[in-house]
mmCIF file of C-alpha atoms and ligand atoms in Angstrom:
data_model
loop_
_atom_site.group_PDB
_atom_site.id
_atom_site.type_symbol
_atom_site.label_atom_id
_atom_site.label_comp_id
_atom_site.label_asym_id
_atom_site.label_seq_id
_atom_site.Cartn_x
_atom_site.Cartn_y
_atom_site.Cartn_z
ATOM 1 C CA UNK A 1 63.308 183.212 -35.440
ATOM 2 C CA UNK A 2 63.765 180.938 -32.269
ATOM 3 C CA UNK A 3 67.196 179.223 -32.269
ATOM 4 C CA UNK A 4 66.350 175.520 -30.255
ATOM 5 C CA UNK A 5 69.332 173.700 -29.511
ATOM 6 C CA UNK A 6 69.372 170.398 -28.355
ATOM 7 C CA UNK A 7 72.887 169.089 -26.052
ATOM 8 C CA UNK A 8 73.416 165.281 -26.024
ATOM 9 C CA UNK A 9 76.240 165.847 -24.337
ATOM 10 C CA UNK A 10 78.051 161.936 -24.321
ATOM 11 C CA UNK A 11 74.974 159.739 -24.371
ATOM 12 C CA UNK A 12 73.800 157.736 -27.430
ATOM 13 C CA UNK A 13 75.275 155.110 -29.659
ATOM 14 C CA UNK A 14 76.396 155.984 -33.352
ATOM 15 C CA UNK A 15 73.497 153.955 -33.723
ATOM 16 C CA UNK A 16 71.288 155.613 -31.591
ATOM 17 C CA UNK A 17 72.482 158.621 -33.512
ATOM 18 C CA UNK A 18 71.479 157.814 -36.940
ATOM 19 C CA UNK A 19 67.966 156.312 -35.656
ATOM 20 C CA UNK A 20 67.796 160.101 -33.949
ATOM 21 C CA UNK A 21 68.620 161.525 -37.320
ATOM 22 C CA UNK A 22 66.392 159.668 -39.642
ATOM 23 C CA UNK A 23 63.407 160.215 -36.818
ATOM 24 C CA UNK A 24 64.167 164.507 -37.385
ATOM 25 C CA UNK A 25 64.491 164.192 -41.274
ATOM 26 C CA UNK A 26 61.544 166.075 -42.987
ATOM 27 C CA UNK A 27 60.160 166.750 -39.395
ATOM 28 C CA UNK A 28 61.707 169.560 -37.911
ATOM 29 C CA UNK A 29 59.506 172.732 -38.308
ATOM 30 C CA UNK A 30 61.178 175.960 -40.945
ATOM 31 C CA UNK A 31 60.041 178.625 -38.594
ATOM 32 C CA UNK A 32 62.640 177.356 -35.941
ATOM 33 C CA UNK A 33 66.121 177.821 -36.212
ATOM 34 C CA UNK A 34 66.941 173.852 -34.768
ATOM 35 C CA UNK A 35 70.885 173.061 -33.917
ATOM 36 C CA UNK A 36 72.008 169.309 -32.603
ATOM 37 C CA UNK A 37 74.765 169.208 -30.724
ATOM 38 C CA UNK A 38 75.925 165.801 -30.955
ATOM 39 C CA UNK A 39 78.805 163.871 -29.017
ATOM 40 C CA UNK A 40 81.717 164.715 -30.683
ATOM 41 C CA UNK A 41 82.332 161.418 -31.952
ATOM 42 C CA UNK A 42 79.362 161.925 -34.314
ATOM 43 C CA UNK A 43 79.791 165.604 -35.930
ATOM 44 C CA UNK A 44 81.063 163.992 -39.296
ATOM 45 C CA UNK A 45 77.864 162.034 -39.610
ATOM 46 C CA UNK A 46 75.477 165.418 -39.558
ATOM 47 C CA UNK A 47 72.544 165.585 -41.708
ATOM 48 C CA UNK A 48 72.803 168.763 -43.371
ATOM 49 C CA UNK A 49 69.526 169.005 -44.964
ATOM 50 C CA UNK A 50 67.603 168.825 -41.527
ATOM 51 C CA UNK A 51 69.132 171.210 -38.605
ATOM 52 C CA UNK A 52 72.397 173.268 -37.832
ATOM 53 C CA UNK A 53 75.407 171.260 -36.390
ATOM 54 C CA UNK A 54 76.454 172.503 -33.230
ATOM 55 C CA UNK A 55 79.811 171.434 -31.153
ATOM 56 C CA UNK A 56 79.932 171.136 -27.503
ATOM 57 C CA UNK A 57 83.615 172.204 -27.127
ATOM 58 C CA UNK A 58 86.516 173.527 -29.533
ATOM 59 C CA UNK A 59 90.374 173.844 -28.859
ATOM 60 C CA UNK A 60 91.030 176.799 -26.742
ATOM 61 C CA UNK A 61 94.568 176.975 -29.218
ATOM 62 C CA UNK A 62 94.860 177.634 -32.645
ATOM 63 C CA UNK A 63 98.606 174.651 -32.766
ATOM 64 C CA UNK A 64 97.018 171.536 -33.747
ATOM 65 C CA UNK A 65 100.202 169.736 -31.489
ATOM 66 C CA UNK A 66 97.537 169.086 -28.832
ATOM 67 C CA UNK A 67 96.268 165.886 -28.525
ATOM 68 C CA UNK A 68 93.321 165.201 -27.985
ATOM 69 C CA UNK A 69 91.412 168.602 -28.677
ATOM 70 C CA UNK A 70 89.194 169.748 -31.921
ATOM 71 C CA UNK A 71 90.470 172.997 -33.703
ATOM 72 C CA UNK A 72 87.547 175.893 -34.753
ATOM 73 C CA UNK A 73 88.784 175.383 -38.080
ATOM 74 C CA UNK A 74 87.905 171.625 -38.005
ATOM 75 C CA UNK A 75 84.794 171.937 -36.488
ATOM 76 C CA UNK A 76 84.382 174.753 -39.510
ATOM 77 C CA UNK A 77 84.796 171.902 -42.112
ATOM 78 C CA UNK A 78 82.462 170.075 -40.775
ATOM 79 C CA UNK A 79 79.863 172.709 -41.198
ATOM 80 C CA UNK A 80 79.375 173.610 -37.486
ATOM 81 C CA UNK A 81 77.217 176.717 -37.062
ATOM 82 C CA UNK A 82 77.465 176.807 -33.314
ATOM 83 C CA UNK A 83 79.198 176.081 -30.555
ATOM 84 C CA UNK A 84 78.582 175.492 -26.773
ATOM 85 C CA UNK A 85 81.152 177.342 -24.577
ATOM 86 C CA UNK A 86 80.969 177.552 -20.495
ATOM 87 C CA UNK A 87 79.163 175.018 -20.038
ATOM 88 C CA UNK A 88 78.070 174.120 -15.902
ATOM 89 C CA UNK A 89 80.002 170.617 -16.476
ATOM 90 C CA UNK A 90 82.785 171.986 -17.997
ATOM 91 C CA UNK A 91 83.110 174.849 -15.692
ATOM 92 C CA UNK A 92 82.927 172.777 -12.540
ATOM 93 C CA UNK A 93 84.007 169.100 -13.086
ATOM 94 C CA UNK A 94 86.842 169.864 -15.392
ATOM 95 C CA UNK A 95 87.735 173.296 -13.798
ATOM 96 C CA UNK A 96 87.266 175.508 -17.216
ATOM 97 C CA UNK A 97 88.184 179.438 -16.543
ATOM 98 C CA UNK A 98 86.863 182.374 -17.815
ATOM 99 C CA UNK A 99 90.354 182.621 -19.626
ATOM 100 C CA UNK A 100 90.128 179.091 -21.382
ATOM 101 C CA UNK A 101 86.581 180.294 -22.118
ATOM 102 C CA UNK A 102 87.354 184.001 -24.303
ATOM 103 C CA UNK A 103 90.274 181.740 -25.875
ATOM 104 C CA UNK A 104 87.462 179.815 -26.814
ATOM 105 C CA UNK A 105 85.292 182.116 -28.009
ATOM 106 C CA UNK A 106 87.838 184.035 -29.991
ATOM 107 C CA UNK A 107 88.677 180.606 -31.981
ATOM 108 C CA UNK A 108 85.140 180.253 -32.593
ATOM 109 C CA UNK A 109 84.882 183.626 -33.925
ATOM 110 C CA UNK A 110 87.829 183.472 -36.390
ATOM 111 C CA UNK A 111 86.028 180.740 -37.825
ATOM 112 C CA UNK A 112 82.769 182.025 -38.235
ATOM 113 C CA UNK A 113 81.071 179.955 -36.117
ATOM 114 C CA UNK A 114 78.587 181.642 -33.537
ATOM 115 C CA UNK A 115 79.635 180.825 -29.430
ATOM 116 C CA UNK A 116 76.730 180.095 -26.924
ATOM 117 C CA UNK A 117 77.817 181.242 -23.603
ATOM 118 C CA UNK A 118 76.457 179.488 -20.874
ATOM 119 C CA UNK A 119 75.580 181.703 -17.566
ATOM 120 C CA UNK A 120 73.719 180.998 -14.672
ATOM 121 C CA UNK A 121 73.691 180.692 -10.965
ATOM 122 C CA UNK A 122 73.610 177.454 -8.403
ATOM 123 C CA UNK A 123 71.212 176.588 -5.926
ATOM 124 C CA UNK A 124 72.622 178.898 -2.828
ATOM 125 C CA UNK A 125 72.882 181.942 -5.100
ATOM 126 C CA UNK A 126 69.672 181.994 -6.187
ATOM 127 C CA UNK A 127 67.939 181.358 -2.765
ATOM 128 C CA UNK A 128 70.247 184.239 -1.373
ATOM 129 C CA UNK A 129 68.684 186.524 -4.471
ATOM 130 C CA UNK A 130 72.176 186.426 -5.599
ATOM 131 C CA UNK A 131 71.238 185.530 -9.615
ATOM 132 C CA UNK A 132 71.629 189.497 -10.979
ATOM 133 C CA UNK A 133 75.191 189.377 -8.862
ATOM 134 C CA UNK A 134 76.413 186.120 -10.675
ATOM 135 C CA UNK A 135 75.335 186.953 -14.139
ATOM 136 C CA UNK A 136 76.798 190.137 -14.620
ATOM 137 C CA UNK A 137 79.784 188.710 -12.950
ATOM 138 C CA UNK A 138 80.088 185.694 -15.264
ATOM 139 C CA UNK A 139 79.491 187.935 -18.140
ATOM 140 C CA UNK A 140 82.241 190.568 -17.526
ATOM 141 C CA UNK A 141 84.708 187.854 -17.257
ATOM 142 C CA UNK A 142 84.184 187.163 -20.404
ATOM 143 C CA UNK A 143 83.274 189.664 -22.320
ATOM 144 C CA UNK A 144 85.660 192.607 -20.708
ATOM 145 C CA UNK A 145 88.246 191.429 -23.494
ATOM 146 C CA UNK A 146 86.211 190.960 -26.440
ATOM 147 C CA UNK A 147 85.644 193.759 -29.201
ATOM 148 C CA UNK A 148 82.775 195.490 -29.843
ATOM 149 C CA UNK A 149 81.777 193.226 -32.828
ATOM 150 C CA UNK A 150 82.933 189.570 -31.088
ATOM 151 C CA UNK A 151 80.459 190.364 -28.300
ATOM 152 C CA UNK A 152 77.567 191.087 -31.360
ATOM 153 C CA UNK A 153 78.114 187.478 -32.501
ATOM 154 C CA UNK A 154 77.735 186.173 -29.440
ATOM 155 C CA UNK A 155 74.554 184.068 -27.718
ATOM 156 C CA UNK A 156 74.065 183.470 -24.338
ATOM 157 C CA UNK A 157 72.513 180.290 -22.485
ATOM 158 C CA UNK A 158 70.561 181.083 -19.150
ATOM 159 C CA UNK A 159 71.086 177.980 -17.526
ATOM 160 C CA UNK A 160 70.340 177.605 -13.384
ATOM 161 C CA UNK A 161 72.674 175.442 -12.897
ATOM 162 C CA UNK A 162 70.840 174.004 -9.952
ATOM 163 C CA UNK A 163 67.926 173.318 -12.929
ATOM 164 C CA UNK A 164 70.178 171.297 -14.825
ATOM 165 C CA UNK A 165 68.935 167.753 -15.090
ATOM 166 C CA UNK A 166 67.042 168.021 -11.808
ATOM 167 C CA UNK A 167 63.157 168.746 -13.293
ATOM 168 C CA UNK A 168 63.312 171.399 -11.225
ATOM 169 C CA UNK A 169 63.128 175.435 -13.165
ATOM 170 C CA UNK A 170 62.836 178.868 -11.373
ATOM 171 C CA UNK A 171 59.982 180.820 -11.620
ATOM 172 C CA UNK A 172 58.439 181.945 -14.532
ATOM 173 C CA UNK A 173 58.864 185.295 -13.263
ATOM 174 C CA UNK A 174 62.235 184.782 -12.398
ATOM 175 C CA UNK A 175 63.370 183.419 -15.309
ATOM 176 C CA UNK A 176 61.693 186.514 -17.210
ATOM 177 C CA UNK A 177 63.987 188.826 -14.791
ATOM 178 C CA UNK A 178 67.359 186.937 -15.543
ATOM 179 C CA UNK A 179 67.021 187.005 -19.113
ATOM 180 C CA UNK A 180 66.119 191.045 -18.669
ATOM 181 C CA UNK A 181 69.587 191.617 -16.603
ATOM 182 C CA UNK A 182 71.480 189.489 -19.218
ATOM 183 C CA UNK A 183 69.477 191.584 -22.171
ATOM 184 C CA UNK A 184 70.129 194.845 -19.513
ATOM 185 C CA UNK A 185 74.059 194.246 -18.730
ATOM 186 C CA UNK A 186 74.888 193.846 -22.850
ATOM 187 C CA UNK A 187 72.853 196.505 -23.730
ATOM 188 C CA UNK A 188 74.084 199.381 -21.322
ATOM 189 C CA UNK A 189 77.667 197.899 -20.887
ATOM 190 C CA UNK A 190 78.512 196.525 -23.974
ATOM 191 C CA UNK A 191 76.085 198.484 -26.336
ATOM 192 C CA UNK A 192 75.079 195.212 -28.533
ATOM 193 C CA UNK A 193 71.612 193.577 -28.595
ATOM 194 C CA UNK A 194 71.932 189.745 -27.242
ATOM 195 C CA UNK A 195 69.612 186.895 -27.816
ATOM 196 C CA UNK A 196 69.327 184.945 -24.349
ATOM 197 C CA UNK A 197 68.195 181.020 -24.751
ATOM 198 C CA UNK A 198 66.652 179.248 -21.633
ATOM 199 C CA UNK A 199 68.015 175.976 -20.478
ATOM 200 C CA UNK A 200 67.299 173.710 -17.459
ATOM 201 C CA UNK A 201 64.894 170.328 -17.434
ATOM 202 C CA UNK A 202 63.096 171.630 -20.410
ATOM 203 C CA UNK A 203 60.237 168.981 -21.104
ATOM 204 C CA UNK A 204 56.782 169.076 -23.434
ATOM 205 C CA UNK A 205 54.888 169.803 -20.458
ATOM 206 C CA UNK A 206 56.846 173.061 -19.228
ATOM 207 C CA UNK A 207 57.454 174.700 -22.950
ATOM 208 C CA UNK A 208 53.940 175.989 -23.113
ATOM 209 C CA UNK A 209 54.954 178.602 -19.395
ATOM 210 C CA UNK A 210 58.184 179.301 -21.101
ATOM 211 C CA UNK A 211 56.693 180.487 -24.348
ATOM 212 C CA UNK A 212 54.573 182.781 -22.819
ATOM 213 C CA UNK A 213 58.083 184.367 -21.637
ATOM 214 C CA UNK A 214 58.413 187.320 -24.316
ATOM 215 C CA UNK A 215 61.949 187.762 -24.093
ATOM 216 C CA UNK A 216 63.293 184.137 -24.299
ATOM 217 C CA UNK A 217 64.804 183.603 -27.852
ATOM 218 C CA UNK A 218 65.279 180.074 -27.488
ATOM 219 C CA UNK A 219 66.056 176.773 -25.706
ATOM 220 C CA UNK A 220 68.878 174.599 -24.895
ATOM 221 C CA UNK A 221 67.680 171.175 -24.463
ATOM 222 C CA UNK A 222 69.691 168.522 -22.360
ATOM 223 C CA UNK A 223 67.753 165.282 -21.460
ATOM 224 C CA UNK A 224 64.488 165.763 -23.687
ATOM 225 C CA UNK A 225 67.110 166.023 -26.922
ATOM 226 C CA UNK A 226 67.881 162.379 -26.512
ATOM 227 C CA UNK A 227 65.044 160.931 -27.960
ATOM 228 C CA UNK A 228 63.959 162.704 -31.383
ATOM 229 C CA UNK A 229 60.116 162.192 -30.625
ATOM 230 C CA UNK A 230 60.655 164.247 -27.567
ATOM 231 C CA UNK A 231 62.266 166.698 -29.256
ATOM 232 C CA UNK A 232 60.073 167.044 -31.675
ATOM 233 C CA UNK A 233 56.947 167.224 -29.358
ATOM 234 C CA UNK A 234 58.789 170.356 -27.469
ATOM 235 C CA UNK A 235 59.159 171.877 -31.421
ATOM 236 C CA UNK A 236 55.838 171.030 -31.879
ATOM 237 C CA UNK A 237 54.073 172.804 -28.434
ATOM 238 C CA UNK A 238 55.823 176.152 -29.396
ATOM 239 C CA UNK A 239 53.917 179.123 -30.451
HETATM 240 P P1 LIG B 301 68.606 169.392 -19.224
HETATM 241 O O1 LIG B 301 70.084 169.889 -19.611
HETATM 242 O O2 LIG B 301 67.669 169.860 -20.299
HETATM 243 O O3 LIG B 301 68.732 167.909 -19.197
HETATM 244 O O4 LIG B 301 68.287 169.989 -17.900
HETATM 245 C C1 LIG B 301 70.317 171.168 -20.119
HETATM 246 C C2 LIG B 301 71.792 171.373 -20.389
HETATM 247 O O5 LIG B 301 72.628 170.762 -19.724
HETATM 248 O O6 LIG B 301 72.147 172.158 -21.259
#
């Protein structure tokens, strides 16, 4: 089954929220596995009968003496499925490492809940061809210190970062070959099978070329998962 996960990052009201919610309920599709990732702020006020509750950060520590952050274990009695993890924003505006990154995965993992790892390349790398390079990079950072069965529960996110927001998405071809060299480098390094989502200025209009891309199992969903009839329409033009 698809996973389609839709980041609303730190837009919308609590309002706004709830009007998204009650828009969803009794809407969404069964044959897609559908996770929200709401602001923070609203996690509490998921509707459990219509999609999986994702997070869009956790505590890289297990101490709950650090203010300000949200433990795995909190986000676990909450009923969060998923959570977001190396995120472009995070990565470059607030400066997250690779090391804050496995501590965050490893949390995640204690508490059951399933870590989407975002990858992907800028602008400059990808006109230098430079994409393969930067993914396997990215992805041995990360994964050189994880066992055998963390790395199975893992997802990845292909995000160009230089897609992000922008309307503007790589090739359909090229997207095809950086989910193959994600699928490649966990396969013949780290012996598991990976599910790779797409991500980058997803709209209704560009879902139809992306579904046509065998080996995408999903989509992460920025801008278009702000307004629930959006979403839906993008749920709605999949295969
Ligand atoms: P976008 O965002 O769909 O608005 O490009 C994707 C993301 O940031 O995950």
């Amino acid at each position: 089954m698809k996973i389609v996960v839709g980041n609303q990052k730190a837009s919308l009201t609590k309002n706004e929220f709830e009007a998204f919610q009650i828009t969803l309920k009794n809407r969404i599709r069964c044959d897609v596995e559908v996770v929200i990732c709401p602001s923070m702020l609203y996690l509490s006020c998921y509707d459990r009968k219509s999609y999986y509750l994702g997070s869009q950060n956790v505590s890289p520590l297990k101490t709950n003496a650090l203010t300000g952050e949200v433990t795995a274990s909190q986000l676990k009695q909450l009923g969060t499925s998923y959570c977001l993890v190396g995120h472009t924003e995070r990565r470059t505006t607030l400066n997250e490492t690779d090391e804050l990154i496995q501590e965050k995965i490893k949390r995640l993992l204690e508490q059951g809940i399933t870590p989407i790892l975002c990858v992907g390349e800028n602008k400059e790398e990808h006109l230098l061809l430079k994409t393969g390079h930067i993914l396997e990079k990215q992805i041995d950072k990360v994964c050189k210190s994880l066992t055998k069965e963390e790395r199975r529960d893992l997802i990845i996110a292909y995000e160009p970062t230089w897609a992000i927001g922008t309307g503007m998405m790589p090739k359909k071809e090229d997207i095809k070959r950086s989910i193959n060299i994600i699928k490649e480098i966990f396969m013949c390094k780290y012996e598991v099978e990976v599910r790779v989502l797409y991500g980058g200025s997803i709209t209704q209009k560009n879902i139809k070329m992306l579904e046509n891309i065998d080996e995408i199992d999903g989509y992460l969903i920025g801008g278009e998962s702000l307004d629930a009839n959006h979403f839906l329409a993008i749920l709605n033009e999949m295969n």
